[in-house]
């Protein structure tokens, strides 16, 4: 499950980062020669959504969420474990609620035909993608809680 | 009444954070529950989804993944080694020169990577073995790396400036430019600190002056040429107005990718690793940002910023005294709360106070990032010191923390100079943007 999530996230997110780079370079180059790309900014925004949607579950899976451990580390072991699991439950619940509300927002965006001004990129699929991404993030919290990874420095 | 509720929300937020709930999630939960209490549950939930969509479609935030990608590529392509070698050739031959070369290398790497941790980790791996081999004092060696790493968040591109700009609706480009002079000043102060330490205790700076490396000076300096080109292109491009920060990030990432490919230091597997690390760091930043953007409306609705502004400005008629009190509070809080988290938690309350006192928001951004940098090397959560510990496992943590003390004082001097001469930070952005 972890490797499947990671693979999907790198596929979507990695491609979007590379495309984001290409779009910004091509846009600035074409602007320099006097013919800027119409709607490059809107494409970048859509790519950013793809990137963030992949990045959030990735960072949770990789144990990169910022937490402050000092106080809990001082608790007796059992209390520390209970507090940690309560934190995981709260995190899963919060992210799941966010995912659920984003599905609703996607429906609203579809009903009202919300889209970007120039290229008319529809917002409904983007909301839906974000919803799926946050559902994955909730799953990622659980995976990380049950099977934590020791982060290996890659530098 | 509402502001009391705001205070309660703030207390709950801190409790959750100290109970190991991720910072972004803590802000998200308190933001939604607090807004629901002050308005309605449906309104709060709608506001949450709106904020999440708004933040993930904010064009200017594209700089985050792009600059993080660029920094990771630079690490993978071993550009840090070239930077260190070039600095070594220039100043490595004097006593304490390896430590000075580390600081200069860190400053150069900071211009490629917006992360302090990446700067400390990357440069530490290159420079610590060399300093150990030359019998440098372990405290000086590790202190130099930990402190040098903090330049990563001050010299542009900087993730700290991007977050500050988004939260306060200031210009990212202006903040990047404002970081240049203080970054160079701090580099100079770090070099001065090393000189003084080695002058007071020559044995700290290694057994003897270090001979120049075998490779010719010219070849080593030429090795750093591509890096200088990338820095010139990105930061210079923003300065002359050719690039917006997003375009500069894209161009910088593309050039770094090109350099890595031309040097055959990046294969398919390496690229996947770089992208994976880029996504993890981007996700970390966005999770905090999402939480901050949901938390901010609650703080505003509670009226807490106005109350705090009223109280703080009533403390003294001298805005500088108030500012010093704010900075001291940040320095203390920075010892227990991670820097970027501290920034996003407190900015909705402190920023209106600072503006009310008549301070320049760009100048305050620089000062704030500097104070947060001090937290990066302060016990007990001085992240950079832990990073250095991972590259220098033989040095006790206490010795690392003692080693960074002189550099901590140097940062204090830099902040004092910025307080007295705000133009240090504002001269470049004012010259550019008026």
Coordinates of C-alpha atoms in Angstrom, one line a residue:
Chain A
X1 CA 0.0 0.0 0.0
X2 CA 2.8 2.4 1.0
X3 CA 4.8 1.7 -2.3
X4 CA 1.6 2.0 -4.3
X5 CA 0.8 5.4 -2.8
X6 CA 4.4 6.6 -3.2
X7 CA 4.5 5.5 -6.8
X8 CA 1.2 7.3 -7.6
X9 CA 2.4 10.4 -5.8
X10 CA 5.7 10.5 -7.6
X11 CA 4.1 9.8 -10.9
X12 CA 1.5 12.7 -10.6
X13 CA 3.6 15.0 -8.4
X14 CA 6.9 14.5 -10.0
X15 CA 5.5 15.0 -13.5
X16 CA 3.7 18.2 -12.4
X17 CA 6.9 19.6 -10.9
X18 CA 8.8 19.0 -14.1
X19 CA 6.0 20.4 -16.2
X20 CA 5.8 23.4 -13.9
X21 CA 9.4 24.1 -14.6
X22 CA 9.0 23.7 -18.3
X23 CA 6.0 26.0 -18.4
X24 CA 7.7 28.8 -16.4
X25 CA 10.8 28.6 -18.6
X26 CA 8.9 28.5 -21.9
X27 CA 6.7 31.3 -20.7
X28 CA 9.5 33.6 -19.7
X29 CA 11.4 32.8 -22.9
X30 CA 8.4 33.5 -25.1
X31 CA 7.7 36.7 -23.2
X32 CA 11.3 37.8 -23.8
X33 CA 10.7 37.4 -27.6
X34 CA 7.5 39.3 -27.4
X35 CA 4.9 36.6 -27.6
X36 CA 3.9 35.4 -24.1
X37 CA 1.9 32.2 -23.8
X38 CA -1.8 32.8 -23.2
X39 CA -2.9 31.3 -20.0
X40 CA 0.5 30.0 -18.8
X41 CA -0.3 31.2 -15.3
X42 CA -3.6 29.2 -15.3
X43 CA -1.8 26.1 -16.5
X44 CA 0.8 26.6 -13.7
X45 CA -1.9 26.9 -11.1
X46 CA -3.5 23.6 -12.3
X47 CA -0.1 22.0 -12.2
X48 CA 0.5 23.3 -8.7
X49 CA -2.8 21.6 -7.6
X50 CA -1.5 18.3 -9.0
X51 CA 1.8 18.8 -7.3
X52 CA 0.4 19.7 -3.9
X53 CA -2.2 16.9 -4.0
X54 CA 0.7 14.4 -4.5
X55 CA 3.0 16.2 -2.1
X56 CA 0.8 16.2 1.0
X57 CA 0.4 12.4 1.3
X58 CA 4.0 11.9 0.3
X59 CA 5.3 14.1 3.2
X60 CA 3.0 12.3 5.7
X61 CA 4.1 8.9 4.4
X62 CA 7.7 10.0 4.7
X63 CA 7.1 11.1 8.3
X64 CA 7.9 14.7 7.4
X65 CA 4.9 16.4 9.1
X66 CA 6.2 19.0 11.6
X67 CA 5.6 17.9 15.2
X68 CA 7.0 18.9 18.5
X69 CA 8.0 15.8 20.4
X70 CA 9.8 17.2 23.5
X71 CA 6.9 17.1 25.9
X72 CA 5.4 13.8 24.9
X73 CA 8.8 12.2 25.2
X74 CA 8.8 13.1 28.9
X75 CA 5.5 11.2 29.5
X76 CA 5.4 7.7 30.8
X77 CA 5.5 5.3 27.8
X78 CA 1.8 4.3 28.0
X79 CA 0.6 7.8 28.3
X80 CA 2.9 8.9 25.4
X81 CA 1.6 6.1 23.2
X82 CA -2.0 7.0 24.0
X83 CA -1.4 10.7 23.3
X84 CA 0.3 9.9 20.0
X85 CA -2.6 7.7 18.9
X86 CA -5.1 10.3 19.9
X87 CA -3.1 12.8 17.7
X88 CA -3.2 10.3 14.8
X89 CA -7.0 9.9 15.2
X90 CA -7.5 13.7 15.3
X91 CA -5.3 14.1 12.2
X92 CA -7.1 11.3 10.2
X93 CA -10.5 12.8 11.2
X94 CA -9.5 16.4 10.2
X95 CA -8.1 15.3 6.9
X96 CA -11.0 13.0 6.2
X97 CA -13.5 15.8 6.9
X98 CA -11.5 18.1 4.5
X99 CA -11.6 15.4 1.8
X100 CA -15.4 14.9 2.3
X101 CA -16.0 18.7 2.0
X102 CA -13.9 18.9 -1.1
X103 CA -16.1 16.4 -2.8
X104 CA -19.1 18.7 -2.1
X105 CA -17.1 21.7 -3.3
X106 CA -16.4 19.8 -6.5
X107 CA -20.1 19.2 -7.0
X108 CA -20.8 22.9 -6.5
X109 CA -18.0 23.9 -8.9
X110 CA -19.5 21.6 -11.5
X111 CA -23.0 22.9 -11.0
X112 CA -21.9 26.5 -11.2
X113 CA -19.4 25.7 -14.1
X114 CA -16.5 27.3 -12.2
X115 CA -13.5 27.6 -14.5
X116 CA -10.3 29.6 -14.9
X117 CA -11.0 32.9 -16.7
X118 CA -8.8 32.5 -19.8
X119 CA -8.4 28.8 -20.7
X120 CA -11.7 27.8 -19.0
X121 CA -9.9 25.0 -17.1
X122 CA -12.8 23.5 -15.0
X123 CA -12.3 23.6 -11.3
X124 CA -14.6 20.6 -10.4
X125 CA -12.0 18.0 -11.4
X126 CA -9.3 19.9 -9.5
X127 CA -11.5 19.9 -6.3
X128 CA -12.1 16.2 -6.8
X129 CA -8.4 15.5 -7.3
X130 CA -7.7 17.4 -4.1
X131 CA -10.4 15.5 -2.3
X132 CA -8.8 12.2 -3.4
X133 CA -5.4 13.5 -2.4
X134 CA -6.6 14.3 1.1
X135 CA -8.3 11.0 1.4
X136 CA -5.0 9.4 0.5
X137 CA -3.3 11.7 3.1
X138 CA -5.7 10.3 5.8
X139 CA -4.7 6.8 4.8
X140 CA -1.1 7.9 4.8
X141 CA -1.4 9.1 8.4
X142 CA -2.7 5.6 9.3
X143 CA 0.1 3.8 7.4
X144 CA 2.7 6.0 8.9
X145 CA 1.3 5.4 12.4
X146 CA 1.2 1.6 12.0
X147 CA 4.4 1.3 10.0
X148 CA 6.6 4.3 10.7
X149 CA 9.7 4.7 8.6
X150 CA 13.0 5.8 10.0
X151 CA 13.9 8.7 7.7
X152 CA 17.2 8.1 6.0
X153 CA 19.1 11.2 5.0
X154 CA 19.5 11.3 1.3
X155 CA 22.0 14.0 0.9
Chain B
X1 CA -15.7 38.4 24.6
X2 CA -14.5 37.2 21.2
X3 CA -10.9 38.0 21.9
X4 CA -11.1 35.9 25.0
X5 CA -12.3 33.1 22.8
X6 CA -9.4 33.8 20.4
X7 CA -7.0 33.5 23.4
X8 CA -8.6 30.2 24.3
X9 CA -8.2 29.0 20.7
X10 CA -4.5 29.9 20.8
X11 CA -4.0 28.0 24.1
X12 CA -5.7 25.0 22.6
X13 CA -3.5 25.3 19.5
X14 CA -0.4 25.3 21.6
X15 CA -1.6 22.4 23.7
X16 CA -2.3 20.3 20.6
X17 CA 1.1 21.2 19.1
X18 CA 2.9 20.2 22.3
X19 CA 0.9 16.9 22.3
X20 CA 2.6 16.0 19.1
X21 CA -0.3 16.7 16.8
X22 CA 1.2 17.9 13.5
X23 CA 1.4 21.7 13.4
X24 CA -0.7 22.1 10.2
X25 CA -3.4 19.8 11.5
X26 CA -3.5 21.6 14.9
X27 CA -4.1 24.9 13.1
X28 CA -6.7 23.4 10.8
X29 CA -8.7 21.9 13.7
X30 CA -8.6 25.0 15.9
X31 CA -9.3 27.2 12.9
X32 CA -12.4 25.2 11.8
X33 CA -13.8 24.7 15.4
X34 CA -13.1 28.3 16.3
X35 CA -14.7 29.8 13.2
X36 CA -17.7 27.5 13.6
X37 CA -18.2 28.8 17.1
X38 CA -18.0 32.4 16.0
X39 CA -20.1 32.0 12.8
X40 CA -21.7 28.6 11.9
X41 CA -20.4 25.1 11.3
X42 CA -21.4 25.1 7.6
X43 CA -19.7 28.5 7.1
X44 CA -16.5 27.3 8.8
X45 CA -16.4 24.1 6.7
X46 CA -17.0 26.1 3.5
X47 CA -14.4 28.6 4.5
X48 CA -11.9 25.7 5.0
X49 CA -12.4 24.2 1.5
X50 CA -12.3 27.6 0.0
X51 CA -9.0 28.4 1.7
X52 CA -7.5 25.0 0.8
X53 CA -8.4 25.5 -2.9
X54 CA -7.2 29.1 -2.8
X55 CA -3.8 28.2 -1.4
X56 CA -3.2 25.3 -3.7
X57 CA -4.0 27.5 -6.8
X58 CA -1.9 30.5 -5.7
X59 CA 0.4 31.0 -8.7
X60 CA 3.2 32.7 -6.7
X61 CA 3.5 29.6 -4.5
X62 CA 4.8 27.7 -7.5
X63 CA 8.2 29.0 -6.3
X64 CA 8.2 26.6 -3.4
X65 CA 8.3 23.3 -5.3
X66 CA 10.6 24.8 -8.0
X67 CA 13.2 26.2 -5.7
X68 CA 13.1 23.0 -3.5
X69 CA 13.6 21.0 -6.7
X70 CA 16.5 23.2 -7.6
X71 CA 18.1 22.8 -4.2
X72 CA 17.7 19.1 -4.3
X73 CA 19.2 18.9 -7.8
X74 CA 22.2 21.0 -6.6
X75 CA 22.7 18.6 -3.8
X76 CA 22.5 15.5 -6.0
X77 CA 24.8 17.1 -8.6
X78 CA 27.4 17.7 -5.8
X79 CA 27.5 21.4 -6.5
X80 CA 28.2 21.9 -2.8
X81 CA 31.6 20.1 -3.2
X82 CA 32.5 22.6 -6.0
X83 CA 31.5 25.5 -3.9
X84 CA 33.5 24.3 -0.9
X85 CA 36.6 23.7 -3.1
X86 CA 36.4 27.1 -4.6
X87 CA 36.0 28.8 -1.2
X88 CA 38.9 26.6 0.0
X89 CA 41.1 27.8 -2.8
X90 CA 40.3 31.4 -1.9
X91 CA 40.7 31.4 1.9
X92 CA 41.6 27.8 2.9
X93 CA 45.3 28.6 3.4
X94 CA 44.9 30.9 6.3
X95 CA 44.5 29.6 9.9
X96 CA 40.9 28.8 10.5
X97 CA 40.5 29.0 6.7
X98 CA 38.6 25.7 6.4
X99 CA 35.9 27.0 8.8
X100 CA 35.7 30.2 6.8
X101 CA 35.5 28.2 3.6
X102 CA 32.6 26.4 5.1
X103 CA 30.7 29.6 5.8
X104 CA 31.4 30.9 2.3
X105 CA 30.4 27.6 0.8
X106 CA 27.2 27.7 2.9
X107 CA 26.4 31.2 1.7
X108 CA 26.9 30.0 -1.9
X109 CA 24.8 26.9 -1.4
X110 CA 22.1 29.1 0.3
X111 CA 21.7 30.9 -3.0
X112 CA 20.8 27.6 -4.6
X113 CA 18.7 26.1 -1.8
X114 CA 16.1 27.8 0.3
X115 CA 16.5 25.4 3.2
X116 CA 18.8 25.8 6.2
X117 CA 18.7 22.1 7.0
X118 CA 19.7 21.2 3.4
X119 CA 22.6 23.7 3.6
X120 CA 23.9 22.4 7.0
X121 CA 23.5 18.8 6.0
X122 CA 25.0 19.1 2.5
X123 CA 27.9 21.4 3.5
X124 CA 28.5 19.4 6.7
X125 CA 29.1 16.2 4.8
X126 CA 31.7 18.0 2.7
X127 CA 33.5 20.1 5.2
X128 CA 33.4 18.2 8.5
X129 CA 35.6 15.3 7.5
X130 CA 38.2 17.8 6.1
X131 CA 38.2 19.9 9.3
X132 CA 38.4 16.8 11.5
X133 CA 41.4 15.6 9.5
X134 CA 43.1 19.0 10.1
X135 CA 42.5 18.8 13.9
X136 CA 40.0 21.6 14.0
X137 CA 38.3 22.1 17.4
X138 CA 35.1 20.0 17.2
X139 CA 33.1 22.8 18.7
X140 CA 34.3 25.3 16.1
X141 CA 33.9 22.9 13.2
X142 CA 30.3 21.8 14.1
X143 CA 29.3 25.3 15.2
X144 CA 30.5 26.7 11.9
X145 CA 28.5 24.2 9.9
X146 CA 25.3 24.6 12.0
X147 CA 25.5 28.4 11.9
X148 CA 26.5 28.6 8.2
X149 CA 23.5 26.5 7.4
X150 CA 21.2 29.1 8.8
X151 CA 22.2 31.4 5.8
X152 CA 20.0 29.1 3.7
X153 CA 16.8 30.7 4.9
X154 CA 18.1 34.3 4.7
X155 CA 19.8 34.5 1.4
X156 CA 17.3 34.2 -1.5
X157 CA 15.7 31.9 -2.5
X158 CA 14.2 31.3 1.0
X159 CA 11.2 29.2 2.0
X160 CA 10.9 31.5 5.0
X161 CA 10.4 34.6 2.9
X162 CA 7.9 32.8 0.6
X163 CA 5.7 31.8 3.6
X164 CA 6.0 35.3 5.1
X165 CA 5.1 36.9 1.8
X166 CA 2.0 34.7 1.4
X167 CA 0.8 35.2 5.0
X168 CA 1.3 38.9 4.9
X169 CA 0.5 39.5 1.2
X170 CA 3.8 41.1 0.6
X171 CA 5.9 40.8 -2.6
X172 CA 8.1 37.6 -2.7
X173 CA 10.6 39.4 -5.1
X174 CA 10.9 42.3 -2.7
X175 CA 11.6 40.0 0.3
X176 CA 14.1 38.0 -1.7
X177 CA 16.0 41.2 -2.6
X178 CA 15.8 42.4 1.0
X179 CA 17.5 39.3 2.2
X180 CA 20.7 39.8 0.1
X181 CA 22.5 42.5 2.1
X182 CA 21.6 41.1 5.6
X183 CA 22.7 37.6 4.3
X184 CA 26.0 39.0 3.1
X185 CA 26.4 41.0 6.4
X186 CA 25.8 37.8 8.4
X187 CA 28.3 35.9 6.3
X188 CA 30.8 38.6 7.1
X189 CA 30.0 38.5 10.8
X190 CA 30.4 34.7 10.8
X191 CA 33.8 35.1 9.1
X192 CA 34.8 37.7 11.7
X193 CA 33.7 35.4 14.5
X194 CA 35.9 32.6 13.2
X195 CA 38.8 35.0 12.9
X196 CA 38.4 36.2 16.5
X197 CA 38.0 32.7 17.8
X198 CA 41.1 31.5 16.0
X199 CA 43.0 34.6 17.1
X200 CA 42.1 34.0 20.8
X201 CA 42.8 30.3 20.6
X202 CA 45.0 29.5 17.6
X203 CA 44.8 25.7 18.3
X204 CA 41.1 25.7 17.5
X205 CA 41.9 26.5 13.9
X206 CA 43.8 23.3 13.2
X207 CA 47.4 22.3 13.6
X208 CA 48.9 24.5 10.9
X209 CA 47.9 26.6 8.0
X210 CA 46.5 24.4 5.2
X211 CA 48.3 24.2 1.9
X212 CA 46.3 24.8 -1.2
X213 CA 44.9 21.7 -2.9
X214 CA 46.8 19.9 -5.6
X215 CA 44.4 20.9 -8.3
X216 CA 45.2 24.3 -9.9
X217 CA 43.4 27.3 -8.5
X218 CA 42.0 28.1 -11.9
X219 CA 40.5 24.6 -12.5
X220 CA 38.8 24.7 -9.1
X221 CA 37.4 28.1 -9.5
X222 CA 36.2 27.2 -13.0
X223 CA 34.4 24.2 -11.3
X224 CA 32.3 26.7 -9.4
X225 CA 31.5 28.7 -12.6
X226 CA 28.2 26.9 -13.4
X227 CA 27.0 27.6 -9.9
X228 CA 27.8 31.3 -10.1
X229 CA 26.0 31.3 -13.5
X230 CA 22.8 29.8 -11.9
X231 CA 22.9 32.2 -9.0
X232 CA 23.5 35.1 -11.3
X233 CA 20.7 34.0 -13.6
X234 CA 18.1 33.5 -10.9
X235 CA 18.8 36.2 -8.4
X236 CA 20.2 38.6 -11.0
X237 CA 17.2 37.9 -13.2
X238 CA 14.8 38.9 -10.5
X239 CA 16.9 42.0 -9.7
X240 CA 16.9 43.3 -13.2
X241 CA 13.2 42.5 -13.6
X242 CA 13.7 39.9 -16.3
X243 CA 12.2 37.2 -14.2
X244 CA 9.3 37.0 -11.7
X245 CA 10.3 34.8 -8.7
X246 CA 8.3 31.9 -10.2
X247 CA 10.1 32.2 -13.6
X248 CA 13.5 32.6 -11.8
X249 CA 12.7 29.4 -9.9
X250 CA 11.8 27.6 -13.1
X251 CA 14.9 28.8 -14.9
X252 CA 17.1 28.0 -11.9
X253 CA 15.7 24.5 -11.7
X254 CA 16.1 23.9 -15.4
X255 CA 19.7 25.2 -15.4
X256 CA 20.6 23.0 -12.4
X257 CA 19.0 20.0 -14.1
X258 CA 21.1 20.8 -17.2
X259 CA 24.3 21.0 -15.2
X260 CA 23.6 17.8 -13.3
X261 CA 22.8 16.0 -16.6
X262 CA 25.9 17.4 -18.4
X263 CA 28.1 16.2 -15.5
X264 CA 26.5 12.8 -15.6
X265 CA 25.7 13.1 -12.0
X266 CA 22.0 12.4 -12.4
X267 CA 20.5 9.2 -13.6
X268 CA 16.9 8.1 -13.8
X269 CA 16.9 6.7 -10.2
X270 CA 18.6 9.9 -8.9
X271 CA 15.9 12.0 -10.6
X272 CA 13.1 10.0 -8.9
X273 CA 14.9 10.4 -5.6
X274 CA 15.2 14.2 -6.1
X275 CA 11.5 14.4 -7.1
X276 CA 10.5 12.3 -4.1
X277 CA 12.4 14.5 -1.7
X278 CA 11.0 17.6 -3.5
X279 CA 7.4 16.4 -3.0
X280 CA 8.0 15.5 0.6
X281 CA 9.4 19.0 1.5
X282 CA 6.7 20.7 -0.6
X283 CA 4.0 18.7 1.2
X284 CA 5.4 19.7 4.5
X285 CA 5.3 23.4 3.7
X286 CA 1.8 23.2 2.2
X287 CA 0.3 21.2 5.1
X288 CA 1.5 24.0 7.4
X289 CA 0.3 26.7 5.0
X290 CA -3.2 25.1 4.6
X291 CA -3.5 25.0 8.4
X292 CA -2.3 28.6 8.7
X293 CA -4.8 29.8 6.0
X294 CA -7.7 28.1 7.9
X295 CA -6.5 29.4 11.3
X296 CA -6.0 33.0 10.1
X297 CA -9.7 33.8 9.6
X298 CA -10.5 32.5 13.1
X299 CA -7.9 34.8 14.6
X300 CA -9.2 37.7 12.6
X301 CA -12.8 37.0 13.5
X302 CA -11.9 36.8 17.2
X303 CA -10.5 40.3 17.1
X304 CA -7.4 39.1 18.9
X305 CA -4.9 41.0 16.7
X306 CA -6.6 44.3 17.6
X307 CA -6.6 43.6 21.3
X308 CA -3.0 42.5 21.2
X309 CA -2.0 45.5 19.2
X310 CA -3.8 47.8 21.7
X311 CA -2.1 46.1 24.7
X312 CA 1.4 45.9 23.2
X313 CA 1.4 49.5 21.9
X314 CA 0.1 50.6 25.3
X315 CA 3.2 49.1 27.0
X316 CA 5.6 51.8 25.8
X317 CA 5.5 54.9 23.7
X318 CA 8.8 53.8 22.1
X319 CA 8.1 51.5 19.2
X320 CA 11.7 50.2 19.2
X321 CA 11.3 49.0 22.8
X322 CA 8.1 47.2 21.8
X323 CA 10.0 45.7 18.8
X324 CA 12.8 44.5 21.0
X325 CA 10.3 42.9 23.4
X326 CA 8.6 41.2 20.4
X327 CA 12.0 39.9 19.1
X328 CA 13.0 38.6 22.6
X329 CA 9.7 36.8 22.8
X330 CA 10.4 35.2 19.4
X331 CA 13.9 34.3 20.4
X332 CA 12.6 32.5 23.5
X333 CA 9.7 30.8 21.6
X334 CA 12.1 29.8 18.8
X335 CA 13.9 27.6 21.4
X336 CA 10.9 25.4 21.8
X337 CA 8.8 25.8 18.6
X338 CA 10.2 25.0 15.1
X339 CA 10.8 28.3 13.2
X340 CA 8.4 28.1 10.2
X341 CA 5.6 26.9 12.5
X342 CA 6.2 29.7 14.9
X343 CA 6.0 32.1 12.0
X344 CA 2.7 30.9 10.7
X345 CA 1.1 30.6 14.1
X346 CA 2.0 34.1 15.3
X347 CA 2.0 36.2 12.2
X348 CA -1.8 36.8 12.1
X349 CA -1.5 38.4 15.5
X350 CA 1.9 40.1 15.5
X351 CA 1.9 41.5 11.9
X352 CA -0.9 44.0 12.6
X353 CA 0.9 45.1 15.7
X354 CA 4.2 45.7 13.8
X355 CA 2.4 47.6 11.1
X356 CA 0.6 49.6 13.7
X357 CA 3.9 50.6 15.2
X358 CA 4.9 52.0 11.9
X359 CA 7.6 49.5 10.9
X360 CA 8.3 48.4 7.3
X361 CA 6.7 45.0 6.6
X362 CA 9.6 43.9 4.4
X363 CA 12.2 44.9 7.0
X364 CA 10.2 43.0 9.6
X365 CA 10.2 40.0 7.4
X366 CA 14.0 40.0 7.3
X367 CA 14.3 40.5 11.0
X368 CA 11.8 37.8 11.8
X369 CA 13.5 35.3 9.6
X370 CA 16.8 36.2 11.3
X371 CA 15.3 35.6 14.7
X372 CA 13.8 32.3 13.6
X373 CA 17.3 31.4 12.3
X374 CA 18.6 31.8 15.9
X375 CA 16.0 29.2 16.9
X376 CA 17.6 26.8 14.4
X377 CA 20.8 26.7 16.5
X378 CA 19.3 27.2 20.0
X379 CA 18.7 24.3 22.4
X380 CA 16.6 22.2 22.8
X381 CA 15.0 22.2 19.3
X382 CA 17.9 23.7 17.3
X383 CA 17.3 21.6 14.3
X384 CA 20.5 22.5 12.5
X385 CA 22.5 21.2 15.5
X386 CA 20.8 17.9 15.3
X387 CA 21.5 17.8 11.5
X388 CA 25.2 18.5 12.3
X389 CA 25.1 15.8 14.9
X390 CA 24.1 13.3 12.2
X391 CA 27.1 14.2 10.1
X392 CA 29.5 14.4 13.1
X393 CA 28.3 11.6 15.3
X394 CA 31.5 11.6 17.3
X395 CA 30.8 15.1 18.7
X396 CA 28.6 15.4 21.8
X397 CA 25.5 17.5 21.2
X398 CA 26.4 19.7 24.2
X399 CA 29.7 20.6 22.4
X400 CA 27.9 21.4 19.2
X401 CA 25.5 23.8 21.1
X402 CA 28.5 25.4 22.9
X403 CA 30.2 25.7 19.5
X404 CA 27.3 27.7 18.0
X405 CA 27.2 30.2 20.9
X406 CA 29.7 32.7 19.3
X407 CA 27.7 32.5 16.1
X408 CA 24.5 33.1 18.0
X409 CA 26.0 36.3 19.3
X410 CA 27.0 37.2 15.8
X411 CA 23.4 36.9 14.7
X412 CA 22.4 39.1 17.6
X413 CA 24.8 41.7 16.4
X414 CA 23.3 41.4 12.9
X415 CA 19.8 42.0 14.3
X416 CA 21.0 45.0 16.3
X417 CA 22.6 46.4 13.2
X418 CA 19.3 45.9 11.3
X419 CA 17.4 47.6 14.0
X420 CA 19.7 50.6 14.0
X421 CA 20.1 50.7 10.2
X422 CA 17.0 49.3 8.5
X423 CA 18.4 50.5 5.2
X424 CA 20.7 47.4 5.2
X425 CA 17.6 45.4 4.3
X426 CA 15.7 48.0 2.4
X427 CA 18.3 49.5 0.1
X428 CA 18.1 46.9 -2.6
X429 CA 14.3 46.5 -2.8
X430 CA 13.9 50.2 -2.6
X431 CA 16.4 50.8 -5.4
X432 CA 14.6 48.2 -7.5
X433 CA 10.9 48.9 -6.8
X434 CA 11.1 52.4 -5.4

